[in-house]
Amino acid sequence: MQEFRDFFTRGDKLYKANQIHKDIELIWVPSHIGITGNENADTAAKAAAESGSINQAEIPYSDIFSVIKQKCISEDQEKIVNMAQNKGQLYFNIFYKKNAQPWFSEFKYLNRRAIVSINRIRCNHTSLKADLHRFKIIESSLCDCDGKSEQNIEHIFWQCKKCTKERKELVSQLNSLNYFEPFNLRALLAKNDTNIIYAISSFINQIKIKI
């Protein structure tokens, strides 16, 4: 295509020059004739073209890296979908997205404690008594705040007396975002909204209870 464009461009210039009665003379310049190096290069090029030999150059892995990477991602996604039929249904139904990047890649200012805690909440495997009791690690699932309520994630965020001050700030932030009680923590996290995530992470970092 470029050769055609160049041809028509030159033709247009020749036509315009002719219109103003300018004389144009075309001269052939034998650029390679008599120049030893150029003639040797022409001879070698013709010999290579006629011999038909192919240079078996190695292909760098970088040329197929993106293909391999995409195949690995596709296989992982397929495994996740198959596993969700029997395991991790809560996570899959609420949080799963077909994305190669982890959910926290969008949030630059989350610290490790917030990321780890939210990951535990998302997969329903926290360090709270309700989960530890569920796995028979401890005998009681009750919270120390009253000795009656099960210490699960919803209790810590919305009822536990040990987190009253921090909860007040969290609820205020959620209200300012037009979210009101009753709250559902996992439903809020599933929105992956920047303001919600940072409000929840602030609560996590302030309370003394390890999630």
CSV table of C-alpha atoms in Angstrom, one decimal:
chain,number,residue,atom,x,y,z
A,1,MET,CA,0.0,0.0,0.0
A,2,GLN,CA,2.8,2.4,0.8
A,3,GLU,CA,4.4,1.9,-2.7
A,4,PHE,CA,1.0,2.7,-4.3
A,5,ARG,CA,0.7,5.9,-2.2
A,6,ASP,CA,4.2,6.9,-3.1
A,7,PHE,CA,3.6,6.3,-6.8
A,8,PHE,CA,0.4,8.4,-6.9
A,9,THR,CA,2.1,11.1,-4.8
A,10,ARG,CA,5.0,11.3,-7.3
A,11,GLY,CA,2.6,11.2,-10.2
A,12,ASP,CA,0.6,14.1,-8.8
A,13,LYS,CA,3.7,16.2,-8.4
A,14,LEU,CA,4.8,15.4,-12.0
A,15,TYR,CA,1.3,16.4,-13.3
A,16,LYS,CA,1.4,19.7,-11.4
A,17,ALA,CA,5.0,20.5,-12.6
A,18,ASN,CA,3.8,19.9,-16.2
A,19,GLN,CA,0.9,22.2,-15.7
A,20,ILE,CA,3.3,25.1,-15.0
A,21,HIS,CA,5.5,24.1,-18.0
A,22,LYS,CA,8.5,22.9,-16.0
A,23,ASP,CA,10.8,20.5,-17.9
A,24,ILE,CA,11.4,17.2,-16.1
A,25,GLU,CA,14.1,14.7,-17.1
A,26,LEU,CA,14.2,11.1,-15.6
A,27,ILE,CA,17.7,9.6,-15.2
A,28,TRP,CA,18.5,6.0,-14.3
A,29,VAL,CA,21.4,5.7,-11.7
A,30,PRO,CA,23.1,2.3,-11.7
A,31,SER,CA,23.9,2.5,-8.0
A,32,HIS,CA,25.4,-1.0,-7.6
A,33,ILE,CA,27.3,-1.4,-10.8
A,34,GLY,CA,31.1,-1.2,-10.3
A,35,ILE,CA,30.9,-1.1,-6.5
A,36,THR,CA,32.5,-4.4,-5.3
A,37,GLY,CA,30.8,-4.5,-1.9
A,38,ASN,CA,27.3,-3.9,-3.4
A,39,GLU,CA,27.8,-6.5,-6.2
A,40,ASN,CA,29.0,-9.1,-3.6
A,41,ALA,CA,25.9,-8.4,-1.5
A,42,ASP,CA,23.6,-8.8,-4.6
A,43,THR,CA,25.3,-12.1,-5.5
A,44,ALA,CA,24.9,-13.5,-1.9
A,45,ALA,CA,21.3,-12.4,-1.8
A,46,LYS,CA,20.5,-14.1,-5.1
A,47,ALA,CA,22.3,-17.3,-4.0
A,48,ALA,CA,20.4,-17.4,-0.7
A,49,ALA,CA,17.0,-16.9,-2.5
A,50,GLU,CA,17.7,-19.6,-5.1
A,51,SER,CA,19.1,-22.2,-2.6
A,52,GLY,CA,15.8,-22.2,-0.6
A,53,SER,CA,17.6,-22.8,2.7
A,54,ILE,CA,15.8,-21.7,5.8
A,55,ASN,CA,17.4,-20.2,8.8
A,56,GLN,CA,16.2,-22.1,11.9
A,57,ALA,CA,16.4,-19.2,14.3
A,58,GLU,CA,15.1,-19.9,17.8
A,59,ILE,CA,11.8,-18.2,18.8
A,60,PRO,CA,12.1,-16.2,22.0
A,61,TYR,CA,9.8,-17.4,24.7
A,62,SER,CA,8.5,-13.8,25.1
A,63,ASP,CA,6.7,-14.3,21.7
A,64,ILE,CA,4.4,-17.0,23.1
A,65,PHE,CA,4.4,-15.9,26.8
A,66,SER,CA,1.0,-14.1,26.5
A,67,VAL,CA,-0.6,-17.2,24.9
A,68,ILE,CA,0.7,-19.4,27.7
A,69,LYS,CA,-0.3,-16.9,30.4
A,70,GLN,CA,-3.9,-16.7,29.0
A,71,LYS,CA,-4.1,-20.5,28.8
A,72,CYS,CA,-3.0,-20.8,32.5
A,73,ILE,CA,-5.6,-18.2,33.5
A,74,SER,CA,-8.4,-20.0,31.6
A,75,GLU,CA,-7.5,-23.4,33.1
A,76,ASP,CA,-7.5,-21.9,36.6
A,77,GLN,CA,-10.8,-20.3,36.1
A,78,GLU,CA,-12.3,-23.6,34.9
A,79,LYS,CA,-10.9,-25.3,38.0
A,80,ILE,CA,-12.4,-22.7,40.3
A,81,VAL,CA,-15.8,-23.1,38.7
A,82,ASN,CA,-15.7,-26.9,39.0
A,83,MET,CA,-14.5,-26.8,42.6
A,84,ALA,CA,-17.4,-24.4,43.5
A,85,GLN,CA,-19.9,-27.1,42.8
A,86,ASN,CA,-18.8,-28.9,46.0
A,87,LYS,CA,-16.6,-26.4,48.0
A,88,GLY,CA,-16.4,-22.7,48.6
A,89,GLN,CA,-20.0,-22.0,47.4
A,90,LEU,CA,-20.4,-19.0,49.7
A,91,TYR,CA,-17.3,-17.3,48.2
A,92,PHE,CA,-18.2,-18.3,44.7
A,93,ASN,CA,-21.8,-17.1,44.9
A,94,ILE,CA,-21.0,-13.7,46.4
A,95,PHE,CA,-17.5,-12.7,45.4
A,96,TYR,CA,-16.3,-14.7,42.4
A,97,LYS,CA,-15.3,-12.7,39.4
A,98,LYS,CA,-13.5,-13.9,36.3
A,99,ASN,CA,-10.5,-11.7,36.8
A,100,ALA,CA,-6.8,-12.5,36.8
A,101,GLN,CA,-6.0,-9.8,39.3
A,102,PRO,CA,-6.8,-10.1,43.1
A,103,TRP,CA,-9.6,-7.9,44.4
A,104,PHE,CA,-7.2,-5.7,46.4
A,105,SER,CA,-5.2,-4.7,43.3
A,106,GLU,CA,-7.6,-1.8,42.9
A,107,PHE,CA,-6.9,-0.5,46.4
A,108,LYS,CA,-3.4,1.0,46.8
A,109,TYR,CA,-3.6,2.1,50.4
A,110,LEU,CA,-4.8,-1.1,52.2
A,111,ASN,CA,-2.4,-2.5,54.7
A,112,ARG,CA,-1.7,-6.2,55.2
A,113,ARG,CA,-4.0,-6.5,58.2
A,114,ALA,CA,-6.9,-5.2,56.3
A,115,ILE,CA,-6.2,-7.4,53.2
A,116,VAL,CA,-5.8,-10.6,55.2
A,117,SER,CA,-8.8,-9.9,57.4
A,118,ILE,CA,-11.1,-9.2,54.4
A,119,ASN,CA,-9.8,-12.3,52.6
A,120,ARG,CA,-10.8,-14.3,55.7
A,121,ILE,CA,-14.2,-12.8,55.8
A,122,ARG,CA,-14.7,-13.4,52.0
A,123,CYS,CA,-13.8,-17.1,52.3
A,124,ASN,CA,-15.6,-17.6,55.7
A,125,HIS,CA,-12.5,-18.7,57.5
A,126,THR,CA,-11.8,-16.1,60.2
A,127,SER,CA,-9.9,-16.3,63.5
A,128,LEU,CA,-13.1,-15.5,65.4
A,129,LYS,CA,-14.5,-18.0,67.9
A,130,ALA,CA,-17.5,-19.1,65.8
A,131,ASP,CA,-15.2,-20.3,63.0
A,132,LEU,CA,-12.6,-21.8,65.4
A,133,HIS,CA,-15.4,-23.7,67.2
A,134,ARG,CA,-16.8,-24.8,63.8
A,135,PHE,CA,-13.5,-26.5,63.1
A,136,LYS,CA,-13.4,-27.9,66.7
A,137,ILE,CA,-10.3,-25.9,67.5
A,138,ILE,CA,-11.9,-24.4,70.6
A,139,GLU,CA,-14.8,-25.4,72.9
A,140,SER,CA,-17.0,-22.3,72.9
A,141,SER,CA,-18.1,-20.0,70.1
A,142,LEU,CA,-19.4,-17.3,72.5
A,143,CYS,CA,-18.1,-13.8,72.6
A,144,ASP,CA,-16.4,-12.5,75.7
A,145,CYS,CA,-18.5,-9.2,75.5
A,146,ASP,CA,-21.6,-10.9,77.0
A,147,GLY,CA,-21.0,-14.6,77.1
A,148,LYS,CA,-24.2,-15.2,75.2
A,149,SER,CA,-23.7,-14.0,71.6
A,150,GLU,CA,-21.8,-16.1,69.0
A,151,GLN,CA,-18.6,-14.4,68.1
A,152,ASN,CA,-19.0,-14.3,64.3
A,153,ILE,CA,-18.2,-11.6,61.8
A,154,GLU,CA,-21.6,-9.9,61.8
A,155,HIS,CA,-21.5,-9.8,65.6
A,156,ILE,CA,-18.1,-8.1,65.7
A,157,PHE,CA,-19.1,-5.5,63.2
A,158,TRP,CA,-22.6,-4.7,64.3
A,159,GLN,CA,-23.2,-5.8,67.9
A,160,CYS,CA,-20.0,-6.5,70.0
A,161,LYS,CA,-19.7,-4.2,73.0
A,162,LYS,CA,-15.9,-4.2,72.7
A,163,CYS,CA,-16.1,-2.4,69.3
A,164,THR,CA,-18.8,0.3,70.1
A,165,LYS,CA,-16.6,3.3,69.5
A,166,GLU,CA,-15.1,2.0,66.2
A,167,ARG,CA,-18.6,0.9,65.1
A,168,LYS,CA,-20.0,4.3,65.6
A,169,GLU,CA,-17.5,5.8,63.2
A,170,LEU,CA,-18.0,3.0,60.6
A,171,VAL,CA,-21.8,3.4,60.7
A,172,SER,CA,-21.4,7.1,60.2
A,173,GLN,CA,-19.3,6.6,57.2
A,174,LEU,CA,-21.7,4.1,55.7
A,175,ASN,CA,-24.6,6.4,56.3
A,176,SER,CA,-22.8,9.2,54.5
A,177,LEU,CA,-22.6,6.8,51.5
A,178,ASN,CA,-26.4,6.2,51.7
A,179,TYR,CA,-26.2,2.7,53.3
A,180,PHE,CA,-28.3,2.2,56.4
A,181,GLU,CA,-29.1,-0.6,58.9
A,182,PRO,CA,-29.6,-3.5,58.9
A,183,PHE,CA,-26.1,-4.0,57.4
A,184,ASN,CA,-24.8,-7.2,55.8
A,185,LEU,CA,-21.0,-7.2,55.8
A,186,ARG,CA,-20.4,-9.6,52.9
A,187,ALA,CA,-23.0,-7.8,50.8
A,188,LEU,CA,-21.1,-4.6,51.4
A,189,LEU,CA,-17.8,-6.1,50.6
A,190,ALA,CA,-19.2,-7.6,47.4
A,191,LYS,CA,-19.8,-4.1,46.0
A,192,ASN,CA,-16.0,-3.6,45.9
A,193,ASP,CA,-16.7,0.1,46.3
A,194,THR,CA,-13.6,2.1,47.2
A,195,ASN,CA,-15.2,4.1,50.0
A,196,ILE,CA,-16.9,1.1,51.6
A,197,ILE,CA,-13.7,-1.0,51.5
A,198,TYR,CA,-11.7,1.8,53.1
A,199,ALA,CA,-14.3,2.4,55.8
A,200,ILE,CA,-14.4,-1.4,56.6
A,201,SER,CA,-10.6,-1.6,56.6
A,202,SER,CA,-10.4,1.4,59.0
A,203,PHE,CA,-12.7,-0.5,61.4
A,204,ILE,CA,-10.6,-3.6,61.2
A,205,ASN,CA,-7.4,-1.7,61.9
A,206,GLN,CA,-8.8,0.1,64.9
A,207,ILE,CA,-10.4,-2.8,66.8
A,208,LYS,CA,-8.4,-5.0,69.1
A,209,ILE,CA,-10.0,-8.2,68.0
A,210,LYS,CA,-8.1,-10.2,65.4
A,211,ILE,CA,-10.2,-11.3,62.5
